[in-house]
Short mmCIF file of C-alpha atoms and ligand atoms in Angstrom, two decimals:
data_model
loop_
_atom_site.label_atom_id
_atom_site.label_comp_id
_atom_site.label_asym_id
_atom_site.label_seq_id
_atom_site.Cartn_x
_atom_site.Cartn_y
_atom_site.Cartn_z
CA MET A 929 128.23 29.45 -24.64
CA GLN A 930 129.60 32.79 -25.84
CA LYS A 931 133.37 33.06 -26.12
CA GLU A 932 134.84 35.86 -24.00
CA SER A 933 136.82 38.31 -26.11
CA LEU A 934 140.28 39.02 -24.78
CA LEU A 935 141.95 42.38 -24.78
CA LYS A 936 145.13 42.27 -26.85
CA VAL A 937 148.33 43.78 -25.48
CA LYS A 938 151.23 44.06 -27.89
CA VAL A 939 154.79 44.57 -26.72
CA ILE A 940 156.51 46.50 -29.51
CA PRO A 941 160.19 45.60 -29.89
CA ASN A 942 162.36 48.49 -28.61
CA GLY A 943 159.20 50.52 -28.00
CA PRO A 944 155.99 50.91 -26.04
CA ILE A 945 153.20 48.56 -25.07
CA ALA A 946 150.22 48.92 -27.40
CA ILE A 947 146.81 48.19 -25.94
CA GLU A 948 144.51 47.12 -28.75
CA GLY A 949 141.17 48.22 -27.35
CA LYS A 950 139.45 50.55 -24.93
CA VAL A 951 140.78 50.55 -21.37
CA GLU A 952 140.40 52.44 -18.13
CA ILE A 953 143.73 53.61 -16.73
CA MET A 954 144.13 54.43 -13.05
CA LEU A 955 146.66 57.23 -12.65
CA PRO A 956 149.01 57.67 -9.66
CA ASP A 957 146.75 60.42 -8.26
CA GLY A 958 143.84 57.97 -8.15
CA ASN A 959 141.94 59.48 -11.08
CA THR A 960 140.92 57.22 -13.92
CA VAL A 961 140.78 57.96 -17.63
CA GLU A 962 139.33 55.95 -20.49
CA LYS A 963 141.63 55.54 -23.48
CA GLU A 964 141.16 53.90 -26.84
CA LYS A 965 144.26 52.03 -28.05
CA PRO A 966 146.83 53.76 -25.82
CA PHE A 967 150.57 53.29 -26.15
CA LEU A 968 152.16 52.87 -22.72
CA CYS A 969 155.79 53.76 -22.07
CA ARG A 970 158.05 50.79 -21.46
CA CYS A 971 161.41 52.59 -21.50
CA GLY A 972 160.77 54.82 -18.47
CA ALA A 973 161.93 58.01 -20.22
CA SER A 974 158.63 59.44 -21.49
CA ASN A 975 157.69 62.94 -20.38
CA LYS A 976 154.01 61.97 -20.67
CA LYS A 977 153.97 58.86 -18.48
CA PRO A 978 152.23 56.53 -18.47
CA TYR A 979 151.99 57.19 -22.21
CA CYS A 980 154.72 56.85 -24.81
CA ASP A 981 155.89 60.16 -26.30
CA GLY A 982 158.50 58.73 -28.66
CA THR A 983 161.47 59.37 -26.37
CA HIS A 984 162.42 55.68 -26.58
CA VAL A 985 163.77 56.39 -30.07
CA LYS A 986 165.99 59.28 -28.86
CA ILE A 987 167.47 57.24 -26.02
CA GLY A 988 167.99 54.12 -28.14
CA PHE A 989 165.81 51.93 -25.90
CA LYS A 990 166.38 48.21 -26.45
CA GLY A 991 163.98 45.73 -25.04
S1 LIG B 965 158.38 53.57 -24.70
FE1 LIG B 965 158.10 55.34 -25.86
S2 LIG B 965 158.79 56.92 -24.59
FE2 LIG B 965 159.05 55.15 -23.38
#
């Protein structure tokens, strides 16, 4: 029996969520996009949501 490979999701301290693989993201408008290793905003302050744009550093996000 072949072992199913799991997608890894890494929560970066004080930063974004790193997806370690290729994923399909469904956007609020219903469109989908394929992304390879995206970084998703966890602080809520990104200007490129759902992606991280580095703003978490400027705002001193802790989490
Ligand atoms: S986690 Fe990076 S901008 Fe929000």
